[in-house]
PDB file of C-alpha atoms in Angstrom:
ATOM      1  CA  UNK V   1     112.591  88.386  83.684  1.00 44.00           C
ATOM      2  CA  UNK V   2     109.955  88.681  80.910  1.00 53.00           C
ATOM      3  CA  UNK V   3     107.762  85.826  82.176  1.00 72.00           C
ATOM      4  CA  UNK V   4     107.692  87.427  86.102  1.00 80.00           C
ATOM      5  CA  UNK V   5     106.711  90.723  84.114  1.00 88.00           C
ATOM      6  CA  UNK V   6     104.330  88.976  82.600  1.00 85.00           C
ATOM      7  CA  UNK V   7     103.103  87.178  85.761  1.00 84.00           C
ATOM      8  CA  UNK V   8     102.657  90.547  87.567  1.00 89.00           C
ATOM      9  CA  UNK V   9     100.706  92.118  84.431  1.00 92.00           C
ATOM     10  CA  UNK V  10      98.210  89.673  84.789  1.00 90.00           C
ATOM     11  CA  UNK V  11      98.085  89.576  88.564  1.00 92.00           C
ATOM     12  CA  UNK V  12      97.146  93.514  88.156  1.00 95.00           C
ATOM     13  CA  UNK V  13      94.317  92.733  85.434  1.00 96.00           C
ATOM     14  CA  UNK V  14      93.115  89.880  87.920  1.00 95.00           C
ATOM     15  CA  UNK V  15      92.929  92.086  90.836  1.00 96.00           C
ATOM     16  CA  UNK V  16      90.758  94.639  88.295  1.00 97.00           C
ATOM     17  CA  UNK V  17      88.539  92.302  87.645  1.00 97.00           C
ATOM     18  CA  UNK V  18      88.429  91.150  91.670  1.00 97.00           C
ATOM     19  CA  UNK V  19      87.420  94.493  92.905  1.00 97.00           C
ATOM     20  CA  UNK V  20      85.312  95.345  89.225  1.00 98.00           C
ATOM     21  CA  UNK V  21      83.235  92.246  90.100  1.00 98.00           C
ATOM     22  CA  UNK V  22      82.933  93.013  93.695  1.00 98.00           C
ATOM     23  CA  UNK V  23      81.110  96.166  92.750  1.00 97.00           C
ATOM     24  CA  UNK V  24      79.265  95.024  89.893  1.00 97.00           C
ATOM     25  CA  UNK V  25      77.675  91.997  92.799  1.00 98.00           C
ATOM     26  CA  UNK V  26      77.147  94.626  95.415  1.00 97.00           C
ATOM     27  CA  UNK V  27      75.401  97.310  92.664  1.00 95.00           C
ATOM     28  CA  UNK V  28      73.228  94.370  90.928  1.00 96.00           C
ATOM     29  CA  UNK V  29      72.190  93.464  94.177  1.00 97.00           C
ATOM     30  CA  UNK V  30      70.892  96.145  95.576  1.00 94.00           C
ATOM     31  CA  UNK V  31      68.814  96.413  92.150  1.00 94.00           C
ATOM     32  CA  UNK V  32      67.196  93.234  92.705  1.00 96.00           C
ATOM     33  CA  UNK V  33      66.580  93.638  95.982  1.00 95.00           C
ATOM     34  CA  UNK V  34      64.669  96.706  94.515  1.00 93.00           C
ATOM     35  CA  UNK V  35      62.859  94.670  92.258  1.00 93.00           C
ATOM     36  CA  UNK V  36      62.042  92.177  95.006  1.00 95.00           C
ATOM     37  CA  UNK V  37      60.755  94.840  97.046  1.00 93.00           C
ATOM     38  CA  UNK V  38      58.295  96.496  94.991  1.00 91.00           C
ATOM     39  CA  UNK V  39      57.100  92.932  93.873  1.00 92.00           C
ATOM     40  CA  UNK V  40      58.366  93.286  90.435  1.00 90.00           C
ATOM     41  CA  UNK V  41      60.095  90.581  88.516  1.00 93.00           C
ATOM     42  CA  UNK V  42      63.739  90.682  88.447  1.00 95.00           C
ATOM     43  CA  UNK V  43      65.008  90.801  84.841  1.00 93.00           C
ATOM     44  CA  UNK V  44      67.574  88.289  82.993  1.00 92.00           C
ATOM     45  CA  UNK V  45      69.751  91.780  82.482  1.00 91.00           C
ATOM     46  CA  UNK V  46      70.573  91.922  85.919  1.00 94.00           C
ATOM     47  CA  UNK V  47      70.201  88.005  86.878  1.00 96.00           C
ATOM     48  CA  UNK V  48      73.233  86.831  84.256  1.00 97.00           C
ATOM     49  CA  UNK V  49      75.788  89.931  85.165  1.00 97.00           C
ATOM     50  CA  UNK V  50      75.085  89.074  88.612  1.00 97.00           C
ATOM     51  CA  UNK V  51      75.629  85.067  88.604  1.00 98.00           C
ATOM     52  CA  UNK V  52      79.047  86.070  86.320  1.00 98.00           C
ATOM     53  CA  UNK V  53      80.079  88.347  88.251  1.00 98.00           C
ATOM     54  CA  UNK V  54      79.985  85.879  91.426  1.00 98.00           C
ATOM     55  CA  UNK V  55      82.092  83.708  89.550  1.00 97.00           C
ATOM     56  CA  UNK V  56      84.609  86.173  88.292  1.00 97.00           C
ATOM     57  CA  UNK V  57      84.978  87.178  92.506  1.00 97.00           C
ATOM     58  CA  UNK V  58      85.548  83.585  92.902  1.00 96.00           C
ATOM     59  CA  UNK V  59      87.884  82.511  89.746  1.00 94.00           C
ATOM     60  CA  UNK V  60      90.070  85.672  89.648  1.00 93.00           C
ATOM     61  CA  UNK V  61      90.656  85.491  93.292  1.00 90.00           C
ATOM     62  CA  UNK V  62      91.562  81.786  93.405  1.00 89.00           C
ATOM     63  CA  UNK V  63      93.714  82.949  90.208  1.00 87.00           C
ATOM     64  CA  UNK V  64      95.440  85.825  91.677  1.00 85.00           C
ATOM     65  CA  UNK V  65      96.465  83.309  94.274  1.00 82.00           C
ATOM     66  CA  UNK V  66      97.852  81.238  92.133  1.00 79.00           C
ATOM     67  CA  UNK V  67      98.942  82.786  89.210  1.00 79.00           C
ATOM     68  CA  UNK V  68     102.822  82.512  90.461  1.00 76.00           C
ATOM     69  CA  UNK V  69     102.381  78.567  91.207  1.00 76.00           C
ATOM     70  CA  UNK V  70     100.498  77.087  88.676  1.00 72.00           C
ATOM     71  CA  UNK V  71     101.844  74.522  86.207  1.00 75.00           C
ATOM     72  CA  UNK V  72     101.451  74.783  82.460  1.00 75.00           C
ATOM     73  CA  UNK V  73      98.523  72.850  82.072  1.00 78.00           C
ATOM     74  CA  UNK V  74      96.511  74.454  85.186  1.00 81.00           C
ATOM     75  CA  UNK V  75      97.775  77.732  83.277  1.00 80.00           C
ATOM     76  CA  UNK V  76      95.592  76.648  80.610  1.00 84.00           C
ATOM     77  CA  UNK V  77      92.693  75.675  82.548  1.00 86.00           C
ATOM     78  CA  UNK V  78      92.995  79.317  84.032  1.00 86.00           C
ATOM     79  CA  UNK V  79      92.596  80.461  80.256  1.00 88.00           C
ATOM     80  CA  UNK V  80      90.201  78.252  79.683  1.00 93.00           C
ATOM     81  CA  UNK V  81      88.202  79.469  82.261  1.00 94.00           C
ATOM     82  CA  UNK V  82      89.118  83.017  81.439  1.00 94.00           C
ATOM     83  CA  UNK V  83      87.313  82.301  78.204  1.00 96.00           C
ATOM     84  CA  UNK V  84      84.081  80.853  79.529  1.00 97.00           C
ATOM     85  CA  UNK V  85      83.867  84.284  81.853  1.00 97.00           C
ATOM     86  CA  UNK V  86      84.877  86.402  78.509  1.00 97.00           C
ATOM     87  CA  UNK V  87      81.514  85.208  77.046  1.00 97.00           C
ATOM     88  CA  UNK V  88      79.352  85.036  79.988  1.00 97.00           C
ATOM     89  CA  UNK V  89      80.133  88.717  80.265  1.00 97.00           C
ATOM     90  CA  UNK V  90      80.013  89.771  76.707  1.00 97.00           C
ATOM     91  CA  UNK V  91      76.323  88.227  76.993  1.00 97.00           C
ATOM     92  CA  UNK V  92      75.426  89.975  79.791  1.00 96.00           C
ATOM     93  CA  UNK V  93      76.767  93.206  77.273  1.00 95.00           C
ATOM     94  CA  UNK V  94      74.183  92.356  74.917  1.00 95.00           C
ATOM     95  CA  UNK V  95      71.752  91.929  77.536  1.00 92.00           C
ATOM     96  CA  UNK V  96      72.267  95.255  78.364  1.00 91.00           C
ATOM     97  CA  UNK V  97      72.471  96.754  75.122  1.00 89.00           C
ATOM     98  CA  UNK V  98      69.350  98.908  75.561  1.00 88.00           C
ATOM     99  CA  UNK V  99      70.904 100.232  78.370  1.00 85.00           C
ATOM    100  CA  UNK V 100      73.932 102.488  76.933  1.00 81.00           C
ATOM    101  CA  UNK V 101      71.882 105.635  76.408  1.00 77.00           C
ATOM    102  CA  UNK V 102      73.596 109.040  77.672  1.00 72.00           C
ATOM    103  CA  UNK V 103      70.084 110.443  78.300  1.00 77.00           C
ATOM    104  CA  UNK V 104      69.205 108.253  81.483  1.00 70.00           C
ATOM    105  CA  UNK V 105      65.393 108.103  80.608  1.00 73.00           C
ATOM    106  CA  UNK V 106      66.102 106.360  77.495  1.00 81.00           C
ATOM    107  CA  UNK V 107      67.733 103.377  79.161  1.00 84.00           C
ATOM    108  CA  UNK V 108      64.853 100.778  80.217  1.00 84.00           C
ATOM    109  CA  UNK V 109      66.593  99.452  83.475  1.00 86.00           C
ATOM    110  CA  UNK V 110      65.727 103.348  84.864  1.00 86.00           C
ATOM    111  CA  UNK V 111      62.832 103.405  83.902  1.00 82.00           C
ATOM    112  CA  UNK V 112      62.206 100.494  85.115  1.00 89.00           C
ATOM    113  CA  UNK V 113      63.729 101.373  88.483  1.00 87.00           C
ATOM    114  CA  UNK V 114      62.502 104.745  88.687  1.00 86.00           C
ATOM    115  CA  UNK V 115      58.936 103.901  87.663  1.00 86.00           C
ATOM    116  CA  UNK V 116      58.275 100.890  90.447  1.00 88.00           C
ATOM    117  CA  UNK V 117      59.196 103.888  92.981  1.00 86.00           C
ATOM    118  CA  UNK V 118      57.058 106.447  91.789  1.00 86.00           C
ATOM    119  CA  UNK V 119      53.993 103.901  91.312  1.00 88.00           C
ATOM    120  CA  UNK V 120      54.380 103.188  95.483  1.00 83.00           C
ATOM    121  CA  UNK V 121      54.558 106.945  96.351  1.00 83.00           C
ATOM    122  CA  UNK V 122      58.423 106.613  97.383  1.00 80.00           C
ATOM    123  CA  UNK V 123      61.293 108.668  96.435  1.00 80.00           C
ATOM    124  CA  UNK V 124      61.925 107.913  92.754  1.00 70.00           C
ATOM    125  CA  UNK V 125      66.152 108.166  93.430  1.00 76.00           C
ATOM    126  CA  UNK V 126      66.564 109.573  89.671  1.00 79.00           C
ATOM    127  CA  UNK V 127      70.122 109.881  89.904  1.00 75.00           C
ATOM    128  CA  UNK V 128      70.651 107.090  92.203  1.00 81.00           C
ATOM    129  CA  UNK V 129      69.487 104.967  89.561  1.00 82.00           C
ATOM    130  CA  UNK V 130      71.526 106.985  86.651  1.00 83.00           C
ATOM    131  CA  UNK V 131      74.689 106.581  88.627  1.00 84.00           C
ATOM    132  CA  UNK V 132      73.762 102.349  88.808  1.00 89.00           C
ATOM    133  CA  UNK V 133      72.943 101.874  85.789  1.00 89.00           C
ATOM    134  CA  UNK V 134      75.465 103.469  83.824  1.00 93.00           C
ATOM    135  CA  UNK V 135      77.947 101.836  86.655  1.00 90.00           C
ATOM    136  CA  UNK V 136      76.495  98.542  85.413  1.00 94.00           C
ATOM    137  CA  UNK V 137      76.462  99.001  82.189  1.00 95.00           C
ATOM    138  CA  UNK V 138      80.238 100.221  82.037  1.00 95.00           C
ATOM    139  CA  UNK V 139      81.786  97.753  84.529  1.00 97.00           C
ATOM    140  CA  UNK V 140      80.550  94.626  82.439  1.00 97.00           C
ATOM    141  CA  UNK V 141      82.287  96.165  79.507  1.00 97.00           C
ATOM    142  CA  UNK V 142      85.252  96.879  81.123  1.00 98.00           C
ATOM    143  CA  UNK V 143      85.500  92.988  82.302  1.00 98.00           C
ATOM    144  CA  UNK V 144      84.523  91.607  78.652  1.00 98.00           C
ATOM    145  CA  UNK V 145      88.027  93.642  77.831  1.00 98.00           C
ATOM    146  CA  UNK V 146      89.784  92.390  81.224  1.00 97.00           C
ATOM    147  CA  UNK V 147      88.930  88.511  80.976  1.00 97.00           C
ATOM    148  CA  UNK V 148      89.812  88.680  77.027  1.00 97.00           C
ATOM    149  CA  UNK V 149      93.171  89.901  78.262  1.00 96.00           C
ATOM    150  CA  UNK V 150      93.951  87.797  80.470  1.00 94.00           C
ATOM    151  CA  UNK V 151      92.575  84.681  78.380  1.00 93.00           C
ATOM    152  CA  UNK V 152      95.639  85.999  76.014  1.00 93.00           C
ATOM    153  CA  UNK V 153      97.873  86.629  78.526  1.00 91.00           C
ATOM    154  CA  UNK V 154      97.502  82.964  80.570  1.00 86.00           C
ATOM    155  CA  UNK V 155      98.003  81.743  77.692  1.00 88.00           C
ATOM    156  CA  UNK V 156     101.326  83.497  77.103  1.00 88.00           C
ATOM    157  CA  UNK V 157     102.166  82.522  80.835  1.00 83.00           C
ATOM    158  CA  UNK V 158     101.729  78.863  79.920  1.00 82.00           C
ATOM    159  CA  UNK V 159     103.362  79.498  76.312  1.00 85.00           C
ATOM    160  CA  UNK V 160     106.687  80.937  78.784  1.00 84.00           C
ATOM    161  CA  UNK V 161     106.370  78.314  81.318  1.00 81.00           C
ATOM    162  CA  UNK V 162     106.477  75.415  78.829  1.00 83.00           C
ATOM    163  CA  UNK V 163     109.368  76.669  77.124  1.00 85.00           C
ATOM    164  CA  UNK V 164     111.651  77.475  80.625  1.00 81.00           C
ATOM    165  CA  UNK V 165     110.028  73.765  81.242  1.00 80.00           C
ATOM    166  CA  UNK V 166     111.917  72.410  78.209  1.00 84.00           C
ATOM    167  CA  UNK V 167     114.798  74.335  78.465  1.00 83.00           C
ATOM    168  CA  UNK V 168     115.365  73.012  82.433  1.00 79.00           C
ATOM    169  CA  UNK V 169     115.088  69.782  81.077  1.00 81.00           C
ATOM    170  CA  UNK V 170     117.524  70.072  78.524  1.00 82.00           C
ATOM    171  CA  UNK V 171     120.202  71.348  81.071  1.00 82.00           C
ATOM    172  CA  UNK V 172     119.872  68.576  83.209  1.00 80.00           C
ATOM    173  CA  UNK V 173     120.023  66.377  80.553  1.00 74.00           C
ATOM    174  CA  UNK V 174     123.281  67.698  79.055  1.00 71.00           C
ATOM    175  CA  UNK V 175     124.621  67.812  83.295  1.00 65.00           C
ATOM    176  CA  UNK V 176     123.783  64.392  83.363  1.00 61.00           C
ATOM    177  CA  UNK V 177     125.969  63.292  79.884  1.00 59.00           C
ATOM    178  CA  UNK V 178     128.720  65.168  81.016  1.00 56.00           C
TER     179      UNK V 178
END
């Protein structure tokens, strides 16, 4: 009962991060198609949040799918991989850092944003950009806390599997000496 509890818990947190990442592609990309537009270089803060964030689409969605048929060991690999999106996120975080500013003006990405606009006579799309950025900026934080959950909690999954593993085995074994 506890481990299909489990199970579910982490399905939930994997579908999070499924439709978090989803956003976060769809949001970066439209910001570097803005940069590509105006003929600006596109910066490493929105290149590495938007090649995790691909990954995440494809690892929690081929880990939702299998979170209820894996074996201990791919259990592991799940966490394993958990961990390596954990830090690919948490950099992007840091990448950001200069971003977390209430006052939108104050955050270079909208500057940035707002600036290569106004410099080609278009509509500078103040809070277009506020809304993106801080949607950004809060979404990869969210999934540095999501994929360190679920690091822990495949790891419990594999920790519960193992153990109904041995116990299985030991059952048999006794139905077989009697």
């Amino acid at each position: 009962m506890a481990g299909g509890m489990l199970k579910s818990c982490t399905w939930l947190i994997r579908l999070m991060q499924l439709i978090f990442a989803i956003i976060l592609v769809g949001a970066i990309s439209y910001m570097i198609d803005q940069y590509r537009h105006y003929g600006w270089n596109v910066p490493k803060d929105l290149i590495v949040p938007e090649v995790f964030s691909v990954l995440a689409i494809i690892i929690s969605g081929l880990s939702m799918i299998s979170i209820f048929f894996l074996g201990y060991s791919l259990q592991l690999v799940a966490a394993l991989l958990d961990v390596a999106m954990f830090a690919g996120y948490l950099a992007s975080s840091i990448l950001l850092r200069d971003n977390y500013f209430r006052r939108s003006w104050m955050n270079p990405l909208w500057n940035e944003l707002v600036w290569m606009r106004a410099t080609n006579q278009d509509s500078r799309h103040e809070r277009r950009n506020t809304g993106l950025v801080k949607l950004l900026v809060a979404f990869v934080v969210i999934q540095v806390v999501l994929f360190f959950t679920t690091t822990i909690l495949s790891i419990l999954v594999a920790r519960k599997m193992e153990k109904e593993k041995r116990l299985d085995e030991r059952k048999r074994g006794e139905h077989v000496n009697v």
